[in-house]
Coordinates of C-alpha atoms in Angstrom, one line a residue:
X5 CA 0.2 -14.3 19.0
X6 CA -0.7 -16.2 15.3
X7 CA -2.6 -14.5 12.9
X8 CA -3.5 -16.6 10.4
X9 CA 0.0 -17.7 8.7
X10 CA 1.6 -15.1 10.6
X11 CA 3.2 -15.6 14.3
X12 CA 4.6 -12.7 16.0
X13 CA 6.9 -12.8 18.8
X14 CA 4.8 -11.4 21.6
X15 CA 1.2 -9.6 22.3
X16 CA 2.3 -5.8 21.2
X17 CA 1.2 -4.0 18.5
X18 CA 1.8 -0.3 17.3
X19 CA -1.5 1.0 15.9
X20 CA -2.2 2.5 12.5
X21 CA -1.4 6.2 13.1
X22 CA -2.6 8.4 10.1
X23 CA 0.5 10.5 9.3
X24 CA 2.9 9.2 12.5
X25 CA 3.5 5.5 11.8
X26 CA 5.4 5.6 8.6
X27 CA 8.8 3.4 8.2
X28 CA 10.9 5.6 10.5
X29 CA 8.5 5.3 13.5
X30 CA 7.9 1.2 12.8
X31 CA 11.5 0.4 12.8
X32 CA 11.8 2.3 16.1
X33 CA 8.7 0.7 17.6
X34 CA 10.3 -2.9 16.3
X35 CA 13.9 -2.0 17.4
X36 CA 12.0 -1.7 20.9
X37 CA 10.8 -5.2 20.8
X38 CA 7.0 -4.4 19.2
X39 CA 5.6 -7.6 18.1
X40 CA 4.0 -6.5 14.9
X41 CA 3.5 -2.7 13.5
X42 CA 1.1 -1.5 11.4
X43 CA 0.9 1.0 8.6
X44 CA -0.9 4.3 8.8
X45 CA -3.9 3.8 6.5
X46 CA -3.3 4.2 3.1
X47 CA -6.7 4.8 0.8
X48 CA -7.5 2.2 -1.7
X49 CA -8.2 4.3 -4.3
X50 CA -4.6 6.1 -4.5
X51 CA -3.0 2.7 -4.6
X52 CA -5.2 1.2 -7.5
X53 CA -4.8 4.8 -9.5
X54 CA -1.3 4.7 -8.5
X55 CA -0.9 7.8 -6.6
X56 CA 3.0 8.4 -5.8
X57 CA 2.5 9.9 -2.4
X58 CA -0.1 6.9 -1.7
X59 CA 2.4 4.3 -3.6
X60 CA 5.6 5.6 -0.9
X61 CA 3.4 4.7 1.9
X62 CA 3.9 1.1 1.3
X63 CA 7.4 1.4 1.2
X64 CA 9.0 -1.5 3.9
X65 CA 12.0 -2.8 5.0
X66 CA 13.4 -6.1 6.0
X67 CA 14.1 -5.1 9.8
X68 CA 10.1 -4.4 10.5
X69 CA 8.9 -7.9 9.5
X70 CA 6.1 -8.4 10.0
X71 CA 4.6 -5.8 8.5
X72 CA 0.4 -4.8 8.8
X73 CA -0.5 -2.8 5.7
X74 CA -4.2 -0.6 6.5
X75 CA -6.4 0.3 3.7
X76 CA -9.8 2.1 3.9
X77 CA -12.4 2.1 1.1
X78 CA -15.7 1.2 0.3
X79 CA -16.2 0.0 -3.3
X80 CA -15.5 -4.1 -2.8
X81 CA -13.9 -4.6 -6.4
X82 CA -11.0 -1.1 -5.4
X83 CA -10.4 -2.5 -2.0
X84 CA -9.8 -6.4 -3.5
X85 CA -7.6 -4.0 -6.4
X86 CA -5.9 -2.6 -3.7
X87 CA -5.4 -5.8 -1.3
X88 CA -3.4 -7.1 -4.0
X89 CA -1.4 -4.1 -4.5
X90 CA -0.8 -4.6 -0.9
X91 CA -0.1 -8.5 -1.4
X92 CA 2.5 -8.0 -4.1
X93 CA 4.4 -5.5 -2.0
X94 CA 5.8 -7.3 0.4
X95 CA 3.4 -6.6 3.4
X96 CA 2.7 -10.0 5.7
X97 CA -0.7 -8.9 6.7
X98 CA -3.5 -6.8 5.4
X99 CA -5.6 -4.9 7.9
X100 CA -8.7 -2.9 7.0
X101 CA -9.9 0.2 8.5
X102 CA -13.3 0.6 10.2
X103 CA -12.7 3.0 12.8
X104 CA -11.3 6.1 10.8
X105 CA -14.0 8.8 12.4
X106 CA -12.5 12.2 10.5
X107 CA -15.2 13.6 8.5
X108 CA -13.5 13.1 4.7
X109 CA -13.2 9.0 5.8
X110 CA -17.4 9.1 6.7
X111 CA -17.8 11.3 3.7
X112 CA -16.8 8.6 1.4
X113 CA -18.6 6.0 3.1
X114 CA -15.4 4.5 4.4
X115 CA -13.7 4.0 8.2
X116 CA -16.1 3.9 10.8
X117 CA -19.1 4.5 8.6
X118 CA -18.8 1.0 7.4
X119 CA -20.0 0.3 10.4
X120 CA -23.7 1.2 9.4
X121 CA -23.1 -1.2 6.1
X122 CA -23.2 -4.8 7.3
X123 CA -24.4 -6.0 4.2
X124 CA -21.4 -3.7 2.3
X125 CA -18.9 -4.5 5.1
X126 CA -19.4 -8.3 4.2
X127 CA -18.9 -7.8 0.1
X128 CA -16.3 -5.4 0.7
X129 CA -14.8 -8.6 3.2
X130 CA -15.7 -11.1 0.9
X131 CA -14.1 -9.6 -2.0
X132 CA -10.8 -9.1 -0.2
X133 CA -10.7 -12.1 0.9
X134 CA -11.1 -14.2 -2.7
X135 CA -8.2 -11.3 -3.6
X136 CA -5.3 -12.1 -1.1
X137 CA -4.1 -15.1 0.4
X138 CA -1.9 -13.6 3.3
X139 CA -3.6 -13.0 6.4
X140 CA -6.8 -10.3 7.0
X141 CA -7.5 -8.8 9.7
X142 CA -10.3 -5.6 10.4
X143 CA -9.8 -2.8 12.8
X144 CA -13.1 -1.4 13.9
X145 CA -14.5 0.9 16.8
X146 CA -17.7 -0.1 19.6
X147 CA -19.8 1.8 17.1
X148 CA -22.2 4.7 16.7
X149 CA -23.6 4.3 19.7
X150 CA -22.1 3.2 23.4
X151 CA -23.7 -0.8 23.6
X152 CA -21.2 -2.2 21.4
X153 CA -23.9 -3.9 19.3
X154 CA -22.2 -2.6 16.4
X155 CA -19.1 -4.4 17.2
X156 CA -20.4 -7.4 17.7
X157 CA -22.5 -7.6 14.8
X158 CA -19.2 -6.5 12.9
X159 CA -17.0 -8.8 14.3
X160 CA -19.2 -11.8 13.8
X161 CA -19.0 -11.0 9.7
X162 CA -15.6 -10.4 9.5
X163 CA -14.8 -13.9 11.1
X164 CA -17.5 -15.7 8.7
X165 CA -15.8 -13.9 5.8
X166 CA -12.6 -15.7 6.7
X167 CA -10.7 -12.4 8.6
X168 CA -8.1 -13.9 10.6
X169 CA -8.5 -11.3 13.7
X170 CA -10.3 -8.4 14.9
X171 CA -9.0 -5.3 16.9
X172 CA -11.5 -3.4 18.3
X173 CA -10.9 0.3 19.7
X174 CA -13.9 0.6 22.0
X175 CA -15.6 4.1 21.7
X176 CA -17.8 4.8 19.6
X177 CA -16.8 7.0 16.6
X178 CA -18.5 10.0 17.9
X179 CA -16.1 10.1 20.5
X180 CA -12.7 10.3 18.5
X181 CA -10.5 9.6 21.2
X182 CA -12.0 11.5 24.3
X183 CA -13.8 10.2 26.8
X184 CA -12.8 6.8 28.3
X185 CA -12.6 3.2 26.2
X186 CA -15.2 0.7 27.5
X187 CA -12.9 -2.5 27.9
X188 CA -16.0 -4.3 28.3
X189 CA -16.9 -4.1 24.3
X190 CA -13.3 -6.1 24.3
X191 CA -14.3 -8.5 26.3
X192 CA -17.9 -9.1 24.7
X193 CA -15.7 -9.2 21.0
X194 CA -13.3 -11.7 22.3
X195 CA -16.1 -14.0 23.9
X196 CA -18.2 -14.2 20.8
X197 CA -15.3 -15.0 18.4
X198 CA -12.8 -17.5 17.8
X199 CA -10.1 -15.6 16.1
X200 CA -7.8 -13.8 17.5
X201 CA -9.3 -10.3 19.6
X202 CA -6.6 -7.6 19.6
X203 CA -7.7 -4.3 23.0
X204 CA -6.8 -1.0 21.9
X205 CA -7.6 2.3 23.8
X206 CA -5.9 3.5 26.9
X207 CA -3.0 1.7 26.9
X208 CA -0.9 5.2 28.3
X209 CA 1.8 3.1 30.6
X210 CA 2.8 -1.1 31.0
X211 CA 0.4 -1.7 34.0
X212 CA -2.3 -0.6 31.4
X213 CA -1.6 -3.2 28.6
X214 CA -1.7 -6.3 31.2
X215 CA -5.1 -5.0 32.9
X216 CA -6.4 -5.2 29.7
X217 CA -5.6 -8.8 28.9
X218 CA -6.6 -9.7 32.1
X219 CA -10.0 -7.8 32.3
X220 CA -11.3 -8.6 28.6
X221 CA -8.6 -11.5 27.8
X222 CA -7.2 -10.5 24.4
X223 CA -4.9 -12.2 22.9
X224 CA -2.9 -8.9 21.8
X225 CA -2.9 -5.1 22.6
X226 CA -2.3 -2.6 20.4
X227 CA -0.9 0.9 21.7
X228 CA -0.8 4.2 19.6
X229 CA -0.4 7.6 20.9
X230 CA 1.4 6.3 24.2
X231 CA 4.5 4.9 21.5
X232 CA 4.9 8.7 19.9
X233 CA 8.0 9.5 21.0
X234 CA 8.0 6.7 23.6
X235 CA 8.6 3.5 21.3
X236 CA 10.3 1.9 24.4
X237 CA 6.9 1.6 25.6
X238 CA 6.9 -2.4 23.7
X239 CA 9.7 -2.8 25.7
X240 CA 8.6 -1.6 29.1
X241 CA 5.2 -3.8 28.4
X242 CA 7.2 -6.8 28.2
X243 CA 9.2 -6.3 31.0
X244 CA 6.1 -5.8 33.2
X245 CA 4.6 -9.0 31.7
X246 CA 7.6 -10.9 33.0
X247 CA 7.6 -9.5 36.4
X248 CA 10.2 -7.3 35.6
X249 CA 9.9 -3.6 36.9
X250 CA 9.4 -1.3 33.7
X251 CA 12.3 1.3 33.3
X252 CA 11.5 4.7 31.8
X253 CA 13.9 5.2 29.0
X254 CA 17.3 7.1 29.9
X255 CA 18.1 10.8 28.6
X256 CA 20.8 8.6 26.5
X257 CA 18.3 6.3 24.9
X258 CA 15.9 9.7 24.2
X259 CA 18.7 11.2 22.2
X260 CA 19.6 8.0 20.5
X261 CA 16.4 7.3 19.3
X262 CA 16.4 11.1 17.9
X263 CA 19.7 10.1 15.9
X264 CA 18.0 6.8 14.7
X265 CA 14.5 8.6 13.9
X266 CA 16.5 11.7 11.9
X267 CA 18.7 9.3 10.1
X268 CA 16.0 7.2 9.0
X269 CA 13.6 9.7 8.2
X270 CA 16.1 11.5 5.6
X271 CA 16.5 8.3 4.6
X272 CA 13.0 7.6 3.6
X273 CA 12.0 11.0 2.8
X274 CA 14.6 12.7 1.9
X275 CA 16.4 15.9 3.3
X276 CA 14.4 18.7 3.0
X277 CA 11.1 17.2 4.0
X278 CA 12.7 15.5 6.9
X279 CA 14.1 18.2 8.4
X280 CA 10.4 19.7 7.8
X281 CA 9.0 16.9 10.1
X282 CA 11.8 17.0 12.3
X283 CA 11.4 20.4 13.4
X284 CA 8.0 19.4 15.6
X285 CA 8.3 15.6 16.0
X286 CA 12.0 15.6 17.6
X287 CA 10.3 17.7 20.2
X288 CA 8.1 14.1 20.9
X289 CA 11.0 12.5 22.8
X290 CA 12.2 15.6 24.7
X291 CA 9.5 15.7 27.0
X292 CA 9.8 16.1 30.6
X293 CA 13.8 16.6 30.3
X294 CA 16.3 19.1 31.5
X295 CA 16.2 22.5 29.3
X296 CA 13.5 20.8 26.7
X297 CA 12.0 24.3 26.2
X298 CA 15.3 25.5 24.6
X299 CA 15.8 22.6 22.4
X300 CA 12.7 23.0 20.7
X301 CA 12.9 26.6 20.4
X302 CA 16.2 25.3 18.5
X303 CA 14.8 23.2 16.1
X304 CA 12.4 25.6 14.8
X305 CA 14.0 26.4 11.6
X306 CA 16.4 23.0 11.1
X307 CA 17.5 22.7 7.0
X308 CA 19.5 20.3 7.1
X309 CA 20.3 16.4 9.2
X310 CA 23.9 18.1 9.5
X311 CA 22.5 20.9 11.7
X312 CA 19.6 18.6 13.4
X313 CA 22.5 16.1 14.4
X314 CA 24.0 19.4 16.1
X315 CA 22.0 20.5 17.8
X316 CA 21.1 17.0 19.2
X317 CA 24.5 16.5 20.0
X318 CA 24.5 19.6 21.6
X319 CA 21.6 19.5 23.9
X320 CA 22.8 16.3 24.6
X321 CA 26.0 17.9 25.9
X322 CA 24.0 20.7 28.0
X323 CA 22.3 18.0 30.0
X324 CA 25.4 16.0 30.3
X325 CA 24.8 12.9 28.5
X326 CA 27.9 13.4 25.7

């Protein structure tokens, strides 16, 4: 897939996750063969008043090239402020966010209330634009209503401003993420445009992500909640679009990506607050396994990646995999 200047090596993407996607969880989705992965958003105003929690959000590393940095906002001259900030970090693309739903996003006119704002939407996109020189792409949702008019209407500015793709999330913003994803709002986004379409929403196993190419014909599709603690999802997509039969990961792979996801994430942030994270999220990739209720009744009180790494290793031993 080629976005603008930028050409991945296959159809995957791992979707913006506010609070999940940071570097840890990108280099695993990568490691697992994930075409390009994406930032969780990161507000424009904490980058252009240098925020330092805002400012270690954009932290990368070589190894998950390319790289999709989000952004919300709605003041055009702070989001072009902020696309540069992005620019001069390193990132390969810049994506902003029109589908963010949570009430604090709509409260400052951002995310999916943008959606309402064609005429903002198009200075916000237009001022962006003259700002960065590496590609653009939008992210946006069917709308505030179910006909996907919203979308279209959306769509069709972003690619007039210059955006280099579009992935659209097709429920409406009411909806959050219940209800079912009409794939046909894909379908009507990728007919109207030339630029590159990218299907998200319910893409929960392989067989999923090639209906949807086949149904609306994206040229990518981006999965999110189905890669928490399943990155080998990319994987399993790509073996399924080869012909190959997917294989669900092995209880070995599960507790090496633990040891790769805890190493990392002290790493990026530090001990303490890694082994904060660590006591609910190691509990993502124990799922459905042998004595899973007892490992994450272990992990409750972790302090240190010493004693997380022993207790991996040791519920790896129970269920015979060291």
């Amino acid at each position: 897939m080629k976005i603008g200047t930028v050409e991945t090596d296959n159809f995957t993407v791992l979707a913006p996750l506010a609070g999940i996607t940071n570097l840890p969880l990108r280099l695993m989705a990568k490691r697992a063969g994930c075409g390009l992965v994406c930032s969780e958003m990161i507000s424009s105003h904490g980058l252009v008043y240098k925020s330092g929690k805002t400012e270690q959000l954009l932290e990368s590393a070589p190894a998950e090239k390319p790289l999709s940095v989000q952004i919300f906002g709605s003041k055009p001259a702070i989001m072009a402020d902020a696309a540069r900030i992005v620019q001069d970090s390193g990132a390969d693309i810049l994506d902003i966010n029109f589908g963010c739903s949570v009430k604090k996003i709509l409260k400052s006119n951002s995310g999916s209330a943008l959606m309402k704002e064609p005429q903002l939407t198009r200075r916000i996109l237009d001022a962006v634009r003259q700002a960065i020189d590496i590609p653009l792409t939008i992210k946006i949702r069917s709308g505030w209503d179910p006909s996907g008019q919203q979308a279209l209407e959306i769509a069709g500015i972003a690619e007039d401003c210059g955006v280099d793709a579009v992935t659209v999330h097709p429920r409406t913003a009411m909806q959050g993420f219940r209800g079912r994803a009409d794939w046909s709002i894909i379908a009507a986004v990728k007919k109207a445009l030339a630029i590159p379409v990218i299907g998200n929403g319910d893409v929960a196993a392989p067989a999923d992500a090639l209906r949807m190419i086949a149904e609306t014909g994206c040229d990518g599709v981006m999965v999110g909640r189905a890669a928490i603690g399943n990155p080998m999802i990319f994987e399993q997509i790509l073996a399924a679009a080869q012909g190959w039969p997917p294989e669900d990961p092995t209880d070995g792979q599960r507790i090496g990506m633990m040891q790769a996801y805890l190493r990392d994430s002290v790493r990026y942030l530090g001990e303490e607050r890694a082994c904060r994270m660590m006591r609910s999220r190691l509990c993502w990739f124990v799922k459905g396994m042998h004595n899973a209720g007892l490992f994450r009744s272990s992990i409750r009180f972790i302090a240190s990646e010493q004693e997380a790494e022993t207790l991996i290793r040791e519920y790896a031993a129970s269920i015979g995999v060291l």
